[in-house]
Coordinates of C-alpha atoms in Angstrom, one line a residue:
M17 CA 7.8 12.7 5.8
K18 CA 7.5 10.0 3.3
I19 CA 10.4 8.8 1.2
N20 CA 9.2 8.1 -2.4
Q21 CA 12.4 7.2 -4.2
L22 CA 16.1 6.9 -3.4
S23 CA 19.3 6.3 -5.3
Y24 CA 22.7 6.5 -3.7
Y25 CA 26.4 6.0 -4.7
D26 CA 29.4 5.7 -2.5
H27 CA 32.2 6.6 -4.9
R28 CA 34.9 5.6 -2.4
R29 CA 33.7 2.1 -2.0
Q30 CA 32.2 1.8 -5.5
W31 CA 28.8 0.8 -3.9
R32 CA 25.7 1.9 -5.8
L33 CA 22.1 1.7 -5.0
E34 CA 19.9 1.8 -8.1
P35 CA 16.7 3.9 -7.8
I36 CA 14.3 2.2 -5.4
E37 CA 10.7 3.3 -4.8
F38 CA 9.1 3.1 -1.4
S39 CA 5.5 2.9 -0.3
N40 CA 4.2 3.3 3.3
F41 CA 5.2 -0.3 4.2
N42 CA 8.4 -1.8 2.7
L43 CA 10.0 -5.2 3.6
L44 CA 13.5 -5.5 2.1
V45 CA 14.2 -9.2 1.6
G46 CA 17.3 -11.0 0.4
V47 CA 20.2 -13.1 1.5
S48 CA 22.7 -11.9 4.1
G49 CA 25.3 -9.5 2.7
V50 CA 23.2 -8.4 -0.2
G51 CA 22.9 -4.8 1.0
K52 CA 19.6 -4.6 2.9
T53 CA 21.2 -3.0 6.0
R54 CA 23.3 -0.7 3.8
I55 CA 20.1 0.7 2.2
L56 CA 18.9 1.8 5.7
Q57 CA 22.3 3.2 6.4
A58 CA 22.1 5.2 3.2
I59 CA 18.9 6.9 4.4
L60 CA 20.6 7.7 7.7
D61 CA 23.5 9.1 5.8
L62 CA 21.2 11.6 4.2
Q63 CA 19.9 12.5 7.6
K64 CA 23.5 13.2 8.7
I65 CA 24.0 15.3 5.6
S66 CA 20.9 17.4 6.3
E67 CA 22.5 18.1 9.8
G68 CA 25.6 19.5 8.2
K69 CA 27.9 16.4 8.1
S70 CA 30.4 16.0 5.3
L71 CA 30.7 12.5 3.8
N72 CA 33.5 11.4 1.6
G73 CA 32.4 10.5 -1.9
I74 CA 28.7 10.2 -1.3
E75 CA 26.3 11.0 -4.1
W76 CA 22.5 11.0 -3.5
D77 CA 19.2 11.6 -5.2
I78 CA 16.0 11.4 -3.1
H79 CA 12.4 12.3 -3.8
F80 CA 10.2 12.7 -0.7
T81 CA 7.0 14.2 0.5
Y82 CA 6.7 16.5 3.5
E83 CA 3.7 18.5 4.6
H84 CA 1.9 17.9 1.3
N85 CA 4.9 19.2 -0.8
E86 CA 7.0 17.1 -3.1
Y87 CA 10.7 17.6 -2.7
H88 CA 13.6 16.5 -4.9
W89 CA 17.1 16.7 -3.3
S90 CA 20.3 15.6 -4.8
G91 CA 24.0 16.2 -4.4
E92 CA 27.5 14.9 -4.4
F93 CA 30.6 15.3 -2.2
E94 CA 34.1 15.1 -3.6
C95 CA 35.9 11.8 -3.1
N96 CA 39.2 11.2 -1.5
V97 CA 40.2 7.6 -2.3
S98 CA 43.4 7.9 -0.4
D99 CA 41.6 7.7 3.0
N100 CA 42.2 4.4 4.8
L101 CA 38.9 2.5 4.5
I102 CA 39.9 -0.1 7.0
L103 CA 40.6 2.2 9.9
E104 CA 37.5 4.4 9.4
N105 CA 34.7 4.0 11.9
E106 CA 31.4 5.7 12.2
E107 CA 32.6 8.3 14.5
D108 CA 35.4 9.3 12.2
K109 CA 33.1 9.2 9.2
F110 CA 30.9 12.0 10.5
S111 CA 33.5 13.8 12.6
N112 CA 34.0 17.6 12.4
N113 CA 37.4 16.9 10.9
S114 CA 35.8 15.6 7.7
N115 CA 36.4 18.4 5.0
F116 CA 34.9 17.0 1.8
N117 CA 33.6 19.7 -0.4
I118 CA 30.3 19.5 -2.1
K119 CA 30.6 19.3 -5.9
N120 CA 27.0 20.0 -6.6
E121 CA 23.6 20.1 -4.9
F122 CA 20.0 20.6 -6.2
L123 CA 16.8 21.1 -4.3
S124 CA 13.3 21.7 -5.7
R125 CA 9.8 21.8 -4.3
N126 CA 6.8 20.8 -6.4
G127 CA 9.1 21.1 -9.5
E128 CA 10.3 24.6 -8.7
S129 CA 14.0 25.1 -8.1
I130 CA 15.0 26.3 -4.7
I131 CA 18.8 25.5 -4.7
D132 CA 21.0 25.0 -7.7
R133 CA 24.6 24.7 -6.6
I134 CA 27.8 24.0 -8.5
K135 CA 30.7 24.0 -6.1
E136 CA 30.9 27.5 -4.6
E137 CA 28.3 29.1 -6.9
I138 CA 24.8 28.8 -5.3
K139 CA 21.6 30.0 -6.8
F140 CA 18.7 30.4 -4.4
K141 CA 15.4 30.5 -6.2
N142 CA 17.3 31.4 -9.4
D143 CA 19.2 34.3 -7.8
T144 CA 23.0 33.9 -7.2
L145 CA 23.8 34.3 -3.5
P146 CA 26.2 37.1 -2.9
I147 CA 27.7 35.4 0.2
R148 CA 29.9 32.4 0.4
L149 CA 28.5 29.4 2.3
S150 CA 30.4 26.5 3.8
P151 CA 31.8 24.4 1.0
I152 CA 31.6 21.2 3.1
Q153 CA 28.0 21.5 4.3
S154 CA 24.7 21.0 2.6
V155 CA 22.5 24.1 2.2
V156 CA 19.9 22.2 4.1
E157 CA 22.0 23.0 7.1
T158 CA 23.6 26.3 6.2
L159 CA 20.3 27.8 5.1
S160 CA 18.1 25.9 7.6
R161 CA 16.5 29.1 8.9
E162 CA 15.1 29.9 5.4
P163 CA 11.3 29.1 5.3
D164 CA 11.8 27.4 1.9
I165 CA 14.5 25.1 3.3
S166 CA 13.8 24.5 7.0
P167 CA 11.1 21.8 6.2
I168 CA 13.7 19.5 4.7
Q169 CA 15.7 19.3 7.9
H170 CA 12.5 19.0 9.9
G171 CA 11.5 16.1 7.7
F172 CA 14.8 14.2 8.1
N173 CA 14.6 14.7 11.8
N174 CA 11.5 12.5 11.6
I175 CA 13.6 9.4 10.7
I176 CA 14.2 7.0 13.5
S177 CA 15.9 3.6 13.5
T178 CA 16.1 0.6 15.7
D179 CA 19.7 1.5 16.5
E180 CA 18.3 4.3 18.6
W181 CA 16.0 1.9 20.5
F182 CA 18.8 -0.1 22.1
H183 CA 19.5 2.6 24.7
F184 CA 16.5 1.4 26.8
E185 CA 18.4 0.2 29.9
S186 CA 18.9 3.7 31.3
I187 CA 15.7 5.4 32.4
Y188 CA 15.5 9.2 32.5
Y189 CA 12.7 11.3 33.8
F190 CA 13.7 14.7 32.4
N191 CA 10.8 17.1 33.0
I192 CA 8.3 14.3 33.6
Y193 CA 7.5 15.5 37.1
D194 CA 7.0 19.1 35.9
A195 CA 4.6 17.9 33.3
I196 CA 2.6 15.7 35.7
K197 CA 2.5 18.4 38.3
L198 CA 1.3 20.9 35.8
I199 CA -1.4 18.7 34.5
L200 CA -2.3 17.6 38.1
N201 CA -2.4 21.0 39.9
D202 CA -3.1 23.7 37.3
H203 CA -6.9 23.7 37.1
E204 CA -6.9 26.9 35.0
I205 CA -5.5 25.1 32.0
S206 CA -8.2 24.0 29.7
P207 CA -8.5 20.3 28.7
D208 CA -7.5 21.2 25.1
K209 CA -4.4 23.0 26.2
K210 CA -3.4 20.1 28.5
N211 CA -3.8 17.7 25.6
R212 CA -1.6 19.9 23.5
I213 CA 1.0 19.8 26.2
I214 CA 0.9 16.1 26.4
Q215 CA 1.1 15.7 22.6
R216 CA 4.2 17.9 22.6
Y217 CA 5.9 15.6 25.1
Y218 CA 4.9 12.5 23.0
Q219 CA 6.4 14.1 19.9
S220 CA 9.6 15.3 21.6
K221 CA 12.9 13.5 21.8
L222 CA 12.3 12.4 25.4
P223 CA 13.1 8.8 26.2
I224 CA 10.2 6.4 25.4
Q225 CA 10.0 5.4 29.1
T226 CA 9.2 9.0 30.0
K227 CA 6.4 9.1 27.4
L228 CA 5.0 5.8 28.7
I229 CA 5.0 7.0 32.3
L230 CA 3.2 10.2 31.2
S231 CA 0.5 8.3 29.2
F232 CA -0.2 6.0 32.2
Y233 CA -0.6 8.9 34.6
V234 CA -2.9 11.0 32.4
K235 CA -4.9 7.8 31.5
D236 CA -4.3 8.2 27.8
P237 CA -6.0 5.4 25.8
I238 CA -2.6 4.9 24.0
F239 CA -1.3 3.3 27.2
Q240 CA -4.1 0.7 27.1
L241 CA -3.4 0.0 23.4
I242 CA 0.3 -0.6 24.1
K243 CA -0.6 -2.8 27.1
E244 CA -3.0 -4.9 25.1
R245 CA -0.6 -5.4 22.3
F246 CA 2.1 -6.4 24.8
I247 CA -0.2 -8.9 26.5
S248 CA -1.2 -10.3 23.1
I249 CA 2.5 -11.2 22.6
F250 CA 3.2 -12.4 26.1
E251 CA 0.0 -14.2 27.1
Q252 CA 1.3 -14.9 30.6
V253 CA 1.1 -11.2 31.3
E254 CA -2.2 -9.9 32.6
D255 CA -1.5 -6.3 33.4
V256 CA 1.1 -3.5 33.1
K257 CA 1.4 -0.4 35.3
I258 CA 3.7 2.4 36.3
D259 CA 4.5 2.4 40.0
E260 CA 6.9 4.3 42.3
D261 CA 7.5 1.9 45.2
E262 CA 6.0 -1.1 46.8
D263 CA 3.5 1.0 48.8
N264 CA 2.0 2.4 45.5
H265 CA 1.7 6.0 46.9
F266 CA 1.7 7.5 43.4
G267 CA 0.7 11.0 44.3
V268 CA 3.3 11.2 47.1
S269 CA 5.9 10.0 44.6
I270 CA 5.1 12.8 42.2
Q271 CA 5.6 15.5 44.9
K272 CA 8.9 14.0 46.1
N273 CA 10.2 13.2 42.6
T274 CA 10.7 9.5 43.6
P275 CA 11.8 7.4 40.6
L276 CA 9.0 5.6 38.9
T277 CA 9.2 2.2 37.4
I278 CA 7.4 -0.1 35.0
K279 CA 5.8 -3.2 36.5
I280 CA 4.0 -6.2 35.1
K281 CA 1.6 -8.8 36.6
E282 CA 1.8 -12.4 35.4
R283 CA -0.9 -14.9 35.7
G284 CA -0.5 -17.2 38.7
V285 CA 2.0 -14.8 40.3
N286 CA 0.6 -13.0 43.3
H287 CA 3.0 -10.0 43.3
W288 CA 3.9 -7.4 40.7
I289 CA 7.2 -7.9 38.9
S290 CA 9.5 -4.8 39.0
R291 CA 11.4 -3.5 36.1
K292 CA 14.7 -5.1 37.4
D293 CA 13.1 -8.5 37.4
I294 CA 11.4 -8.3 33.9
S295 CA 13.3 -10.3 31.3
S296 CA 15.4 -8.1 29.0
G297 CA 13.5 -9.5 26.0
M298 CA 10.1 -8.6 27.4
Y299 CA 11.2 -5.1 28.4
K300 CA 12.8 -4.5 25.1
T301 CA 9.6 -5.5 23.3
L302 CA 7.5 -3.2 25.5
M303 CA 9.8 -0.3 24.7
Q304 CA 9.7 -0.9 21.0
I305 CA 6.0 -1.4 20.8
S306 CA 5.7 1.9 22.7
E307 CA 8.1 3.6 20.2
C308 CA 5.9 2.6 17.3
Y309 CA 2.7 3.9 19.0
F310 CA 4.2 7.1 20.2
A311 CA 5.8 7.9 16.8
A312 CA 4.8 11.3 15.6
E313 CA 2.8 11.7 12.4
G314 CA 5.1 11.8 9.5
T315 CA 7.8 9.5 11.1
V316 CA 9.9 7.2 9.0
I317 CA 10.7 4.1 11.0
L318 CA 13.7 2.0 9.9
I319 CA 13.9 -1.5 11.4
D320 CA 16.9 -3.6 10.6
E321 CA 16.5 -7.4 11.0
F322 CA 12.9 -7.2 12.2
E323 CA 13.1 -10.7 13.9
N324 CA 15.9 -9.4 16.1
S325 CA 14.4 -6.0 16.8
L326 CA 10.7 -6.3 17.5
G327 CA 10.5 -10.1 17.1
V328 CA 8.5 -12.4 14.9
N329 CA 5.3 -12.0 16.9
C330 CA 5.3 -8.2 16.5
I331 CA 4.8 -8.0 12.7
D332 CA 1.0 -7.3 13.1
I333 CA 1.8 -4.1 15.0
L334 CA 2.9 -2.4 11.9
S335 CA -0.1 -3.5 9.9
D336 CA -2.4 -2.3 12.7
L337 CA -0.8 1.1 12.8
L338 CA -1.1 1.6 9.1
S339 CA -4.7 0.4 9.1
E340 CA -5.4 3.2 11.6
S341 CA -4.5 5.6 8.8
R342 CA -1.4 6.8 10.7
N343 CA 0.9 8.9 8.6
L344 CA 3.9 6.6 9.1
Q345 CA 6.3 4.9 6.9
F346 CA 8.1 1.6 7.7
I347 CA 11.2 0.4 5.9
I348 CA 12.2 -2.9 7.4
T349 CA 14.6 -5.7 6.6
S350 CA 14.3 -9.4 7.2
H351 CA 15.4 -12.8 5.9
H352 CA 13.2 -14.7 8.4
P353 CA 10.6 -17.0 6.6
Y354 CA 7.9 -16.3 9.1
I355 CA 8.2 -12.5 8.7
I356 CA 8.3 -12.6 4.9
N357 CA 5.3 -15.0 4.8
K358 CA 3.3 -12.8 7.1
V359 CA 3.8 -9.7 5.0
G360 CA 1.8 -9.3 1.7
M361 CA 4.0 -9.6 -1.4
E362 CA 2.9 -6.2 -2.5
H363 CA 5.2 -4.8 0.2
W364 CA 8.3 -6.9 -0.7
K365 CA 11.4 -5.3 -2.1
I366 CA 13.6 -8.2 -3.3
V367 CA 17.2 -7.0 -3.0
T368 CA 20.0 -8.4 -5.2
R369 CA 23.6 -7.3 -5.7
K370 CA 25.9 -7.7 -8.7
G371 CA 29.4 -6.6 -7.7
G372 CA 28.9 -3.2 -6.0
V373 CA 25.5 -2.5 -7.6
V374 CA 22.4 -3.1 -5.5
T375 CA 18.9 -3.4 -7.0
A376 CA 15.6 -3.7 -5.2
K377 CA 12.6 -4.9 -7.2
D378 CA 8.9 -5.5 -6.5
A379 CA 7.5 -9.1 -6.3
K380 CA 5.4 -8.3 -9.4
D381 CA 8.7 -7.8 -11.4
F382 CA 9.4 -11.5 -10.9
G383 CA 5.9 -12.7 -11.7
L384 CA 5.3 -14.3 -8.4
G385 CA 1.9 -16.0 -7.6
K386 CA -1.2 -14.1 -6.6
S387 CA -1.8 -15.7 -3.2
R388 CA 0.6 -14.8 -0.3
H389 CA 1.5 -18.5 0.3
E390 CA 2.1 -19.2 -3.4
A391 CA 4.2 -16.1 -3.8
F392 CA 6.3 -17.0 -0.7
M393 CA 7.0 -20.5 -2.0
Q394 CA 8.0 -19.1 -5.4
L395 CA 10.2 -16.5 -3.7
I396 CA 12.2 -19.0 -1.6
N397 CA 12.8 -21.0 -4.8
L398 CA 13.7 -17.9 -6.9
D399 CA 17.3 -18.0 -8.1
E400 CA 17.6 -14.2 -7.7
Y401 CA 16.6 -14.5 -4.1
N402 CA 18.6 -17.6 -3.1
E403 CA 21.8 -16.5 -4.9
G404 CA 21.3 -12.8 -4.4
I405 CA 24.9 -11.8 -4.9
S406 CA 26.9 -12.2 -8.1
A407 CA 30.1 -10.8 -9.4

């Protein structure tokens, strides 16, 4: 999936995102409070809507590409302004008790109408549906089994955010032993089929630790790439491996389902450092590098406050992945000078807000310099960037 253009309006909060166009690599820059994080949340809201959630007063319009088709999806929920804004939390916002009817919804593929909905009347490919569908759910959910509609939900399932990466402390090994035993013991499976099995695990919703363990065991080159990138950031590290215990009886561990762990070797240190002794920052970085490399083709990766997620030394990872012609899209936010200066100005989206209206413009719209350094110096002196928010 690739998001091409998005506009969004929260009628309840009177917060509007003017149409913003996205490329494969997008860096949202602007002062704190201008709305960068809220733009990412708007995208995640659409993911929730595609799953059948009902959102109070949300209106959206998105153009995106999925499997070589151009989709246009728009809609609006009714608005209940009497709801208490202060007491609402994210769990309540998407709870099953939310019963906000859809006022209208439109979906097209390559310019041809698939859904045209006005309240309860729904036209599917220009024919009025004889049955009544849920008034509070998008047709992307209620008609998700229709071949013309199922790709939309599949596409939105390919959106991941850094919020999902912070659950890295708990390690699960769901099905990992079955996978390894299958690959290890079943000699009748062809190499091509084994590779397809491995790729299915990589593209699944399994924890990233599980995927890393599998890649190490099957000697996948992707593990070496992740290790090399990790070592380039933490130069005191000379090696990374997966191990089950201090005796390193890997094969025995597989048969006994002994928990596996990640270990690193530092220069000047004679022993391997176990997961429990690796600094949280290093481990977090390793997991997030792995997340980027294991991302399935067509994934949209949302990274809020890049400097606090992957860290300032990791910005080149994204460029490397895109240079490898990976079908990925990155939408990241940052106000860190180092990050902004490291990213070409053609990727900047300068975010400003006037009252409740948020606008994101390209660097070229402000006539910034041709060189990266010149453009950066002009950006940090730009009134629209420094002031950012106005009444």
